[in-house]
């Protein structure tokens, strides 16, 4: 159907083995390795399990600044808004830091630092 309109399908991938087996090899430009993930819309997608993956590296710190917290919250790239509910706790914590009118380089108090470490590690 697409070829009749002059559109050539390429970089095809699916979580359906039947669909993949029915197409020609030159239509594929991906690894058939079950462990490999494919970038789709800037997000890693694992077709074998049909799920998206988000990787965020967070270095463990003893104390955080407001700048550190914002930096960690802003790291995940999520154009589809799939991890919005997960990241909302961290954004609420960031809002509390704004209300306290802390400077960017001011270290958080012990309780806030412990709370920020807990929230950020759960991302």
XYZ file of C-alpha atoms in Angstrom:
123
model
C 0.000 0.000 0.000
C 2.797 2.440 0.855
C 4.722 1.600 -2.330
C 1.737 2.605 -4.483
C 2.057 6.097 -2.991
C 5.810 6.170 -3.657
C 6.745 5.705 -0.007
C 9.360 3.068 0.682
C 9.203 1.494 4.115
C 12.576 1.168 5.847
C 13.953 0.734 9.354
C 10.989 -1.474 10.151
C 10.694 -3.077 13.549
C 7.893 -4.656 15.524
C 7.229 -6.742 18.589
C 5.346 -9.200 16.342
C 7.522 -12.091 15.133
C 4.965 -12.929 12.446
C 5.231 -9.460 10.934
C 9.022 -9.474 11.051
C 9.220 -12.922 9.452
C 6.849 -11.907 6.660
C 8.989 -8.962 5.519
C 12.171 -8.940 3.437
C 15.555 -8.674 5.147
C 16.529 -5.445 3.385
C 13.575 -3.696 5.052
C 15.234 -4.243 8.409
C 18.063 -2.134 9.754
C 18.165 -3.444 13.281
C 19.724 -6.194 15.295
C 17.636 -9.279 15.913
C 19.425 -9.730 19.228
C 16.797 -10.217 21.944
C 18.773 -8.060 24.386
C 19.129 -5.048 22.101
C 17.074 -1.909 22.510
C 16.074 0.418 19.683
C 15.819 4.191 19.848
C 12.267 5.229 18.980
C 11.348 8.913 19.202
C 14.474 9.420 21.310
C 13.422 6.768 23.828
C 14.895 3.261 24.117
C 12.358 0.582 23.182
C 12.802 -3.142 23.695
C 10.644 -4.896 21.075
C 10.972 -8.382 22.588
C 9.292 -7.292 25.809
C 7.439 -4.330 24.249
C 8.466 -1.766 26.851
C 10.323 1.538 26.976
C 13.500 2.018 29.001
C 14.809 5.167 30.633
C 18.374 5.292 31.902
C 19.466 8.039 34.251
C 22.821 7.985 35.986
C 22.743 9.583 39.406
C 25.953 9.883 41.360
C 25.559 9.307 45.072
C 26.297 12.475 47.026
C 26.342 13.167 50.739
C 24.685 16.553 50.325
C 22.853 18.261 47.498
C 22.382 21.831 46.366
C 19.295 23.203 44.655
C 21.306 23.127 41.412
C 22.115 19.402 41.884
C 18.468 18.515 42.458
C 17.296 20.408 39.374
C 20.078 18.878 37.282
C 19.047 15.346 38.232
C 15.330 15.994 37.665
C 16.015 17.431 34.194
C 18.153 14.487 32.970
C 15.543 12.006 31.720
C 14.454 12.694 28.141
C 10.748 11.868 27.926
C 9.046 13.363 24.843
C 5.940 11.221 25.359
C 5.463 12.111 29.041
C 5.527 8.470 30.134
C 7.542 9.008 33.312
C 5.696 12.137 34.417
C 3.953 10.381 37.326
C 7.263 8.940 38.536
C 9.129 12.227 38.398
C 6.327 14.284 39.968
C 7.518 13.592 43.555
C 10.912 15.001 42.681
C 9.320 18.051 41.055
C 7.200 18.667 44.165
C 10.372 18.494 46.265
C 12.034 20.973 43.881
C 9.061 23.309 44.320
C 9.499 23.151 48.112
C 13.126 24.183 47.658
C 11.991 27.185 45.608
C 9.556 28.199 48.357
C 12.408 28.158 50.905
C 14.251 30.688 48.687
C 17.536 28.779 48.836
C 20.502 29.933 46.768
C 21.639 27.718 43.904
C 24.890 26.682 45.599
C 23.567 26.507 49.169
C 23.679 22.988 50.567
C 20.384 21.576 51.756
C 19.830 20.997 55.439
C 20.386 17.493 56.733
C 16.696 16.497 56.655
C 16.192 17.992 53.195
C 19.393 16.404 51.931
C 18.289 12.971 53.188
C 14.841 13.487 51.649
C 16.336 14.623 48.335
C 18.674 11.619 48.258
C 15.751 9.285 48.869
C 13.544 10.900 46.219
C 16.284 11.129 43.596
C 17.432 7.536 44.098
C 13.889 6.301 43.424
C 13.958 7.916 39.983
